[in-house]
Amino acid sequence: MVIKEIFSQIYRINGRLSTKNLNPGVSVYDEKLIREGRDEYREWDLFRSKLAGAIAKGLNEVPLKENSFVLYLGASTGTTVSHVSDIVGINGLVVAVEISSVCMPPLIHLAEQRGNIVPIIEDSNHPERYSDVPKVDLVYQDISQRNQVEILLKNIKAFLKPDGYYMFCVKSQSIDVTKKPRQVYDEVIKELSKHTTVIQTLQLDPYDKHHMFIFGKI
Ligand SMILES: C[S@@+](CC[C@H](N)C(=O)[O-])C[C@H]1O[C@@H](n2cnc3c(N)ncnc32)[C@H](O)[C@@H]1O
């Protein structure tokens, strides 16, 4: 078995993206578990996680390591959250905000099993409602709302450390179905560039259609 650490706590195992399982023996979304000596890894599905897709498409940097604090907006049932939880480890923190009550039971179950995830049922349009969240190293957003950019900027302002980063999954169809995705992306990048430094942009096809992944800092 060939195991290569490509970013801190992110591995390629026989060519497949994986993270080290914080909760050995447990698969979160039916992903394959790979045992190697005392360690267990979880295969990271490129088609089910935009962060995995972005890494596969050539993301140059993942500013996460053990002990990082992350604010994750649009957690859903925790597919990507679980891999971020693996990366930051037991002394790190993933605050997982999700508006849908349907997603909450599996997200709460995941949090109970792992010990480094704090699920919050809330609307990310209102960061003042979860204002006790500590300052974070990364704001990650994957929310299909028309005002995605506004939501991101509000949360960055409220919670991102001055030397922190953001990762933003833009869904062009949620912003404006009448425009070509490229036009929507250009407008989003222009708006973000007024307030932040955009470091890298990646179109996520074929893993996610009509999505752009934007990596940046304040
Ligand atoms: C594409 S899914 C996220 C998938 C998830 N990031 C993953 O990779 O596993 C988008 C999620 O954002 C949630 N969402 C939409 N609007 C929201 C808001 N204003 N605040 C918080 N969550 C929201 C939806 O309920 C949905 O679960």
PDB file of C-alpha atoms and ligand atoms in Angstrom:
ATOM      1  CA  MET A   1       0.000   0.000   0.000  1.00  0.00           C
ATOM      2  CA  VAL A   2       1.388   3.426  -0.969  1.00  0.00           C
ATOM      3  CA  ILE A   3       0.405   6.136   1.550  1.00  0.00           C
ATOM      4  CA  LYS A   4       1.411   9.722   0.839  1.00  0.00           C
ATOM      5  CA  GLU A   5       0.486  12.731   3.003  1.00  0.00           C
ATOM      6  CA  ILE A   6      -0.342  15.413   0.419  1.00  0.00           C
ATOM      7  CA  PHE A   7      -1.498  18.094   2.888  1.00  0.00           C
ATOM      8  CA  SER A   8      -1.444  18.038   6.682  1.00  0.00           C
ATOM      9  CA  GLN A   9      -3.564  15.017   7.714  1.00  0.00           C
ATOM     10  CA  ILE A  10      -4.795  14.449   4.130  1.00  0.00           C
ATOM     11  CA  TYR A  11      -3.523  11.362   2.334  1.00  0.00           C
ATOM     12  CA  ARG A  12      -3.430   9.636  -0.994  1.00  0.00           C
ATOM     13  CA  ILE A  13      -3.628   5.889  -0.532  1.00  0.00           C
ATOM     14  CA  ASN A  14      -2.993   3.955  -3.716  1.00  0.00           C
ATOM     15  CA  GLY A  15      -4.043   7.126  -5.533  1.00  0.00           C
ATOM     16  CA  ARG A  16      -7.282   7.620  -3.554  1.00  0.00           C
ATOM     17  CA  LEU A  17      -7.924  10.638  -1.335  1.00  0.00           C
ATOM     18  CA  SER A  18      -8.359   9.749   2.361  1.00  0.00           C
ATOM     19  CA  THR A  19      -8.250  11.089   5.905  1.00  0.00           C
ATOM     20  CA  LYS A  20      -7.216   9.247   9.064  1.00  0.00           C
ATOM     21  CA  ASN A  21     -10.332   8.039  10.885  1.00  0.00           C
ATOM     22  CA  LEU A  22     -10.824   9.823  14.219  1.00  0.00           C
ATOM     23  CA  ASN A  23     -13.442   7.189  15.077  1.00  0.00           C
ATOM     24  CA  PRO A  24     -11.948   3.860  13.939  1.00  0.00           C
ATOM     25  CA  GLY A  25     -14.355   1.155  12.825  1.00  0.00           C
ATOM     26  CA  VAL A  26     -17.086   3.641  11.909  1.00  0.00           C
ATOM     27  CA  SER A  27     -17.924   4.655   8.359  1.00  0.00           C
ATOM     28  CA  VAL A  28     -19.959   7.881   8.134  1.00  0.00           C
ATOM     29  CA  TYR A  29     -21.540   7.722   4.650  1.00  0.00           C
ATOM     30  CA  ASP A  30     -20.627   4.184   3.570  1.00  0.00           C
ATOM     31  CA  GLU A  31     -17.155   5.277   2.523  1.00  0.00           C
ATOM     32  CA  LYS A  32     -14.501   2.569   2.426  1.00  0.00           C
ATOM     33  CA  LEU A  33     -12.312   2.084   5.514  1.00  0.00           C
ATOM     34  CA  ILE A  34      -8.668   1.202   4.927  1.00  0.00           C
ATOM     35  CA  ARG A  35      -6.617  -0.412   7.694  1.00  0.00           C
ATOM     36  CA  GLU A  36      -2.836   0.058   7.746  1.00  0.00           C
ATOM     37  CA  GLY A  37      -1.002  -1.089  10.858  1.00  0.00           C
ATOM     38  CA  ARG A  38      -2.460   0.767  13.860  1.00  0.00           C
ATOM     39  CA  ASP A  39      -4.122   3.419  11.705  1.00  0.00           C
ATOM     40  CA  GLU A  40      -7.404   3.426   9.867  1.00  0.00           C
ATOM     41  CA  TYR A  41      -8.199   5.753   6.972  1.00  0.00           C
ATOM     42  CA  ARG A  42     -11.507   6.776   5.370  1.00  0.00           C
ATOM     43  CA  GLU A  43     -11.722   7.141   1.628  1.00  0.00           C
ATOM     44  CA  TRP A  44     -12.901  10.659   0.716  1.00  0.00           C
ATOM     45  CA  ASP A  45     -15.503  10.631  -2.074  1.00  0.00           C
ATOM     46  CA  LEU A  46     -14.711  13.310  -4.690  1.00  0.00           C
ATOM     47  CA  PHE A  47     -18.321  13.293  -5.884  1.00  0.00           C
ATOM     48  CA  ARG A  48     -19.824  13.800  -2.430  1.00  0.00           C
ATOM     49  CA  SER A  49     -17.553  16.448  -0.962  1.00  0.00           C
ATOM     50  CA  LYS A  50     -16.624  19.713  -2.690  1.00  0.00           C
ATOM     51  CA  LEU A  51     -13.456  20.045  -0.634  1.00  0.00           C
ATOM     52  CA  ALA A  52     -12.346  16.635  -1.897  1.00  0.00           C
ATOM     53  CA  GLY A  53     -13.314  17.665  -5.450  1.00  0.00           C
ATOM     54  CA  ALA A  54     -11.316  20.893  -5.101  1.00  0.00           C
ATOM     55  CA  ILE A  55      -8.243  18.965  -3.931  1.00  0.00           C
ATOM     56  CA  ALA A  56      -8.623  16.602  -6.895  1.00  0.00           C
ATOM     57  CA  LYS A  57      -8.913  19.609  -9.232  1.00  0.00           C
ATOM     58  CA  GLY A  58      -5.616  21.072  -7.995  1.00  0.00           C
ATOM     59  CA  LEU A  59      -6.178  23.135  -4.843  1.00  0.00           C
ATOM     60  CA  ASN A  60      -2.677  24.413  -3.981  1.00  0.00           C
ATOM     61  CA  GLU A  61      -3.120  24.729  -0.246  1.00  0.00           C
ATOM     62  CA  VAL A  62      -5.333  23.395   2.541  1.00  0.00           C
ATOM     63  CA  PRO A  63      -4.736  25.660   5.548  1.00  0.00           C
ATOM     64  CA  LEU A  64      -5.834  23.074   8.098  1.00  0.00           C
ATOM     65  CA  LYS A  65      -3.850  21.020  10.555  1.00  0.00           C
ATOM     66  CA  GLU A  66      -4.305  19.289  13.887  1.00  0.00           C
ATOM     67  CA  ASN A  67      -5.878  21.689  16.432  1.00  0.00           C
ATOM     68  CA  SER A  68      -7.354  24.075  13.797  1.00  0.00           C
ATOM     69  CA  PHE A  69     -10.714  25.707  14.518  1.00  0.00           C
ATOM     70  CA  VAL A  70     -13.243  25.734  11.665  1.00  0.00           C
ATOM     71  CA  LEU A  71     -16.623  27.383  11.198  1.00  0.00           C
ATOM     72  CA  TYR A  72     -18.513  25.236   8.676  1.00  0.00           C
ATOM     73  CA  LEU A  73     -21.672  26.807   7.190  1.00  0.00           C
ATOM     74  CA  GLY A  74     -24.114  24.442   5.462  1.00  0.00           C
ATOM     75  CA  ALA A  75     -23.073  21.274   7.276  1.00  0.00           C
ATOM     76  CA  SER A  76     -25.952  19.113   6.018  1.00  0.00           C
ATOM     77  CA  THR A  77     -25.667  15.610   7.560  1.00  0.00           C
ATOM     78  CA  GLY A  78     -21.898  15.954   7.989  1.00  0.00           C
ATOM     79  CA  THR A  79     -20.238  14.252   5.013  1.00  0.00           C
ATOM     80  CA  THR A  80     -17.489  16.845   4.517  1.00  0.00           C
ATOM     81  CA  VAL A  81     -17.643  17.910   8.165  1.00  0.00           C
ATOM     82  CA  SER A  82     -16.553  14.380   9.122  1.00  0.00           C
ATOM     83  CA  HIS A  83     -13.375  14.630   7.027  1.00  0.00           C
ATOM     84  CA  VAL A  84     -12.600  18.103   8.390  1.00  0.00           C
ATOM     85  CA  SER A  85     -13.096  16.598  11.857  1.00  0.00           C
ATOM     86  CA  ASP A  86     -10.532  13.885  10.978  1.00  0.00           C
ATOM     87  CA  ILE A  87      -8.048  16.549   9.824  1.00  0.00           C
ATOM     88  CA  VAL A  88      -8.261  18.880  12.842  1.00  0.00           C
ATOM     89  CA  GLY A  89      -8.249  15.964  15.300  1.00  0.00           C
ATOM     90  CA  ILE A  90      -9.555  15.657  18.820  1.00  0.00           C
ATOM     91  CA  ASN A  91      -8.061  18.976  20.010  1.00  0.00           C
ATOM     92  CA  GLY A  92      -9.421  20.869  17.018  1.00  0.00           C
ATOM     93  CA  LEU A  93     -12.971  22.147  16.598  1.00  0.00           C
ATOM     94  CA  VAL A  94     -15.568  22.122  13.825  1.00  0.00           C
ATOM     95  CA  VAL A  95     -18.562  24.354  14.507  1.00  0.00           C
ATOM     96  CA  ALA A  96     -21.160  22.997  12.083  1.00  0.00           C
ATOM     97  CA  VAL A  97     -24.043  25.368  11.283  1.00  0.00           C
ATOM     98  CA  GLU A  98     -27.056  23.931   9.481  1.00  0.00           C
ATOM     99  CA  ILE A  99     -30.526  25.426   8.973  1.00  0.00           C
ATOM    100  CA  SER A 100     -32.429  22.202   8.250  1.00  0.00           C
ATOM    101  CA  SER A 101     -33.916  20.276  11.164  1.00  0.00           C
ATOM    102  CA  VAL A 102     -33.978  17.160   8.922  1.00  0.00           C
ATOM    103  CA  CYS A 103     -30.159  17.150   8.791  1.00  0.00           C
ATOM    104  CA  MET A 104     -29.762  17.589  12.540  1.00  0.00           C
ATOM    105  CA  PRO A 105     -30.228  14.023  13.931  1.00  0.00           C
ATOM    106  CA  PRO A 106     -27.381  12.505  11.830  1.00  0.00           C
ATOM    107  CA  LEU A 107     -25.213  15.592  12.457  1.00  0.00           C
ATOM    108  CA  ILE A 108     -25.786  15.381  16.220  1.00  0.00           C
ATOM    109  CA  HIS A 109     -25.059  11.639  16.117  1.00  0.00           C
ATOM    110  CA  LEU A 110     -21.780  12.341  14.296  1.00  0.00           C
ATOM    111  CA  ALA A 111     -20.859  15.020  16.856  1.00  0.00           C
ATOM    112  CA  GLU A 112     -21.553  12.644  19.764  1.00  0.00           C
ATOM    113  CA  GLN A 113     -19.300   9.992  18.239  1.00  0.00           C
ATOM    114  CA  ARG A 114     -16.387  12.327  17.504  1.00  0.00           C
ATOM    115  CA  GLY A 115     -16.043  14.915  20.256  1.00  0.00           C
ATOM    116  CA  ASN A 116     -14.694  17.769  18.114  1.00  0.00           C
ATOM    117  CA  ILE A 117     -17.885  18.846  16.298  1.00  0.00           C
ATOM    118  CA  VAL A 118     -20.382  21.352  17.700  1.00  0.00           C
ATOM    119  CA  PRO A 119     -23.621  21.274  15.666  1.00  0.00           C
ATOM    120  CA  ILE A 120     -25.699  24.448  15.637  1.00  0.00           C
ATOM    121  CA  ILE A 121     -29.159  24.602  14.098  1.00  0.00           C
ATOM    122  CA  GLU A 122     -29.298  28.147  12.822  1.00  0.00           C
ATOM    123  CA  ASP A 123     -29.542  30.372   9.791  1.00  0.00           C
ATOM    124  CA  SER A 124     -26.057  31.522   8.725  1.00  0.00           C
ATOM    125  CA  ASN A 125     -27.616  34.830   7.697  1.00  0.00           C
ATOM    126  CA  HIS A 126     -27.622  35.621  11.400  1.00  0.00           C
ATOM    127  CA  PRO A 127     -24.150  35.133  12.877  1.00  0.00           C
ATOM    128  CA  GLU A 128     -25.255  37.244  15.856  1.00  0.00           C
ATOM    129  CA  ARG A 129     -27.403  34.260  16.911  1.00  0.00           C
ATOM    130  CA  TYR A 130     -24.285  32.120  17.429  1.00  0.00           C
ATOM    131  CA  SER A 131     -22.010  34.923  18.566  1.00  0.00           C
ATOM    132  CA  ASP A 132     -20.383  32.773  21.284  1.00  0.00           C
ATOM    133  CA  VAL A 133     -18.474  30.798  18.623  1.00  0.00           C
ATOM    134  CA  PRO A 134     -14.721  31.430  19.090  1.00  0.00           C
ATOM    135  CA  LYS A 135     -12.517  32.993  16.396  1.00  0.00           C
ATOM    136  CA  VAL A 136     -11.605  30.402  13.763  1.00  0.00           C
ATOM    137  CA  ASP A 137      -8.728  29.587  11.386  1.00  0.00           C
ATOM    138  CA  LEU A 138     -11.064  28.740   8.503  1.00  0.00           C
ATOM    139  CA  VAL A 139     -14.591  29.700   7.482  1.00  0.00           C
ATOM    140  CA  TYR A 140     -15.944  27.061   5.084  1.00  0.00           C
ATOM    141  CA  GLN A 141     -19.236  27.750   3.326  1.00  0.00           C
ATOM    142  CA  ASP A 142     -21.350  25.456   1.156  1.00  0.00           C
ATOM    143  CA  ILE A 143     -24.810  27.022   1.089  1.00  0.00           C
ATOM    144  CA  SER A 144     -27.166  27.216  -1.889  1.00  0.00           C
ATOM    145  CA  GLN A 145     -28.668  30.641  -1.285  1.00  0.00           C
ATOM    146  CA  ARG A 146     -29.009  33.647  -3.531  1.00  0.00           C
ATOM    147  CA  ASN A 147     -27.092  35.854  -1.067  1.00  0.00           C
ATOM    148  CA  GLN A 148     -24.211  33.400  -0.579  1.00  0.00           C
ATOM    149  CA  VAL A 149     -21.576  36.144  -0.792  1.00  0.00           C
ATOM    150  CA  GLU A 150     -23.280  38.339   1.782  1.00  0.00           C
ATOM    151  CA  ILE A 151     -23.572  35.364   4.186  1.00  0.00           C
ATOM    152  CA  LEU A 152     -19.884  34.544   3.766  1.00  0.00           C
ATOM    153  CA  LEU A 153     -18.720  38.128   4.338  1.00  0.00           C
ATOM    154  CA  LYS A 154     -20.851  38.501   7.483  1.00  0.00           C
ATOM    155  CA  ASN A 155     -19.431  35.324   8.986  1.00  0.00           C
ATOM    156  CA  ILE A 156     -15.857  36.158   8.029  1.00  0.00           C
ATOM    157  CA  LYS A 157     -16.235  39.537   9.708  1.00  0.00           C
ATOM    158  CA  ALA A 158     -17.672  37.997  12.856  1.00  0.00           C
ATOM    159  CA  PHE A 159     -15.454  34.927  13.297  1.00  0.00           C
ATOM    160  CA  LEU A 160     -12.340  34.708  11.116  1.00  0.00           C
ATOM    161  CA  LYS A 161      -8.954  35.316  12.783  1.00  0.00           C
ATOM    162  CA  PRO A 162      -6.956  38.099  11.051  1.00  0.00           C
ATOM    163  CA  ASP A 163      -4.576  35.497   9.602  1.00  0.00           C
ATOM    164  CA  GLY A 164      -7.360  33.026   8.777  1.00  0.00           C
ATOM    165  CA  TYR A 165      -8.665  31.709   5.450  1.00  0.00           C
ATOM    166  CA  TYR A 166     -11.995  30.982   3.832  1.00  0.00           C
ATOM    167  CA  MET A 167     -13.215  28.307   1.429  1.00  0.00           C
ATOM    168  CA  PHE A 168     -16.371  29.083  -0.472  1.00  0.00           C
ATOM    169  CA  CYS A 169     -18.409  26.742  -2.681  1.00  0.00           C
ATOM    170  CA  VAL A 170     -20.356  28.944  -5.104  1.00  0.00           C
ATOM    171  CA  LYS A 171     -23.439  27.482  -6.738  1.00  0.00           C
ATOM    172  CA  SER A 172     -24.119  29.640  -9.784  1.00  0.00           C
ATOM    173  CA  GLN A 173     -27.675  28.340 -10.232  1.00  0.00           C
ATOM    174  CA  SER A 174     -28.702  29.507  -6.763  1.00  0.00           C
ATOM    175  CA  ILE A 175     -27.448  33.021  -7.430  1.00  0.00           C
ATOM    176  CA  ASP A 176     -28.936  33.544 -10.898  1.00  0.00           C
ATOM    177  CA  VAL A 177     -30.229  30.792 -13.211  1.00  0.00           C
ATOM    178  CA  THR A 178     -30.630  33.247 -16.093  1.00  0.00           C
ATOM    179  CA  LYS A 179     -26.893  34.010 -16.314  1.00  0.00           C
ATOM    180  CA  LYS A 180     -24.124  31.776 -17.592  1.00  0.00           C
ATOM    181  CA  PRO A 181     -22.210  30.219 -14.657  1.00  0.00           C
ATOM    182  CA  ARG A 182     -18.977  31.976 -15.782  1.00  0.00           C
ATOM    183  CA  GLN A 183     -20.669  35.384 -15.521  1.00  0.00           C
ATOM    184  CA  VAL A 184     -21.949  34.592 -12.021  1.00  0.00           C
ATOM    185  CA  TYR A 185     -18.477  33.429 -10.934  1.00  0.00           C
ATOM    186  CA  ASP A 186     -16.861  36.611 -12.310  1.00  0.00           C
ATOM    187  CA  GLU A 187     -19.332  38.789 -10.415  1.00  0.00           C
ATOM    188  CA  VAL A 188     -18.787  36.822  -7.198  1.00  0.00           C
ATOM    189  CA  ILE A 189     -14.999  37.054  -7.519  1.00  0.00           C
ATOM    190  CA  LYS A 190     -15.247  40.807  -8.210  1.00  0.00           C
ATOM    191  CA  GLU A 191     -17.386  41.342  -5.121  1.00  0.00           C
ATOM    192  CA  LEU A 192     -15.185  39.174  -2.888  1.00  0.00           C
ATOM    193  CA  SER A 193     -12.055  40.932  -4.143  1.00  0.00           C
ATOM    194  CA  LYS A 194     -13.389  44.248  -2.782  1.00  0.00           C
ATOM    195  CA  HIS A 195     -13.272  42.835   0.761  1.00  0.00           C
ATOM    196  CA  THR A 196     -10.815  39.901   0.694  1.00  0.00           C
ATOM    197  CA  THR A 197      -7.860  38.447  -1.200  1.00  0.00           C
ATOM    198  CA  VAL A 198      -8.914  35.673  -3.555  1.00  0.00           C
ATOM    199  CA  ILE A 199      -6.048  33.159  -3.679  1.00  0.00           C
ATOM    200  CA  GLN A 200      -7.351  30.442  -5.993  1.00  0.00           C
ATOM    201  CA  THR A 201     -10.513  29.543  -7.895  1.00  0.00           C
ATOM    202  CA  LEU A 202     -11.439  26.118  -9.261  1.00  0.00           C
ATOM    203  CA  GLN A 203     -14.406  24.909 -11.265  1.00  0.00           C
ATOM    204  CA  LEU A 204     -15.549  21.676  -9.680  1.00  0.00           C
ATOM    205  CA  ASP A 205     -16.809  19.769 -12.698  1.00  0.00           C
ATOM    206  CA  PRO A 206     -17.017  16.806 -13.198  1.00  0.00           C
ATOM    207  CA  TYR A 207     -17.387  16.310  -9.436  1.00  0.00           C
ATOM    208  CA  ASP A 208     -20.011  19.068  -9.036  1.00  0.00           C
ATOM    209  CA  LYS A 209     -21.685  20.795 -11.959  1.00  0.00           C
ATOM    210  CA  HIS A 210     -22.176  24.578 -11.867  1.00  0.00           C
ATOM    211  CA  HIS A 211     -19.978  25.021  -8.810  1.00  0.00           C
ATOM    212  CA  MET A 212     -16.870  27.090  -8.271  1.00  0.00           C
ATOM    213  CA  PHE A 213     -14.603  26.645  -5.268  1.00  0.00           C
ATOM    214  CA  ILE A 214     -12.982  29.869  -4.055  1.00  0.00           C
ATOM    215  CA  PHE A 215     -10.093  29.905  -1.598  1.00  0.00           C
ATOM    216  CA  GLY A 216      -9.057  33.177  -0.021  1.00  0.00           C
ATOM    217  CA  LYS A 217      -8.078  35.209   3.015  1.00  0.00           C
ATOM    218  CA  ILE A 218      -8.982  38.580   4.495  1.00  0.00           C
TER     219      ILE A 218
HETATM  220  C1  LIG B   1     -24.990  21.436  -0.547  1.00  0.00           C
HETATM  221  S1  LIG B   1     -25.561  21.157   1.051  1.00  0.00           S
HETATM  222  C2  LIG B   1     -24.083  21.013   2.000  1.00  0.00           C
HETATM  223  C3  LIG B   1     -23.305  19.721   1.819  1.00  0.00           C
HETATM  224  C4  LIG B   1     -22.180  19.628   2.817  1.00  0.00           C
HETATM  225  N1  LIG B   1     -21.400  20.844   2.832  1.00  0.00           N
HETATM  226  C5  LIG B   1     -21.222  18.484   2.564  1.00  0.00           C
HETATM  227  O1  LIG B   1     -20.294  18.617   1.768  1.00  0.00           O
HETATM  228  O2  LIG B   1     -21.391  17.439   3.190  1.00  0.00           O
HETATM  229  C6  LIG B   1     -26.095  22.767   1.536  1.00  0.00           C
HETATM  230  C7  LIG B   1     -26.648  22.822   2.952  1.00  0.00           C
HETATM  231  O3  LIG B   1     -26.797  24.185   3.328  1.00  0.00           O
HETATM  232  C8  LIG B   1     -27.934  24.272   4.182  1.00  0.00           C
HETATM  233  N2  LIG B   1     -28.348  25.690   4.230  1.00  0.00           N
HETATM  234  C9  LIG B   1     -29.021  26.394   3.278  1.00  0.00           C
HETATM  235  N3  LIG B   1     -29.214  27.666   3.687  1.00  0.00           N
HETATM  236  C10 LIG B   1     -28.637  27.767   4.909  1.00  0.00           C
HETATM  237  C11 LIG B   1     -28.490  28.841   5.836  1.00  0.00           C
HETATM  238  N4  LIG B   1     -28.980  30.059   5.573  1.00  0.00           N
HETATM  239  N5  LIG B   1     -27.840  28.602   7.003  1.00  0.00           N
HETATM  240  C12 LIG B   1     -27.346  27.370   7.267  1.00  0.00           C
HETATM  241  N6  LIG B   1     -27.455  26.316   6.433  1.00  0.00           N
HETATM  242  C13 LIG B   1     -28.087  26.513   5.265  1.00  0.00           C
HETATM  243  C14 LIG B   1     -28.934  23.331   3.510  1.00  0.00           C
HETATM  244  O4  LIG B   1     -29.949  22.958   4.412  1.00  0.00           O
HETATM  245  C15 LIG B   1     -28.023  22.185   3.083  1.00  0.00           C
HETATM  246  O5  LIG B   1     -27.979  21.163   4.051  1.00  0.00           O
END
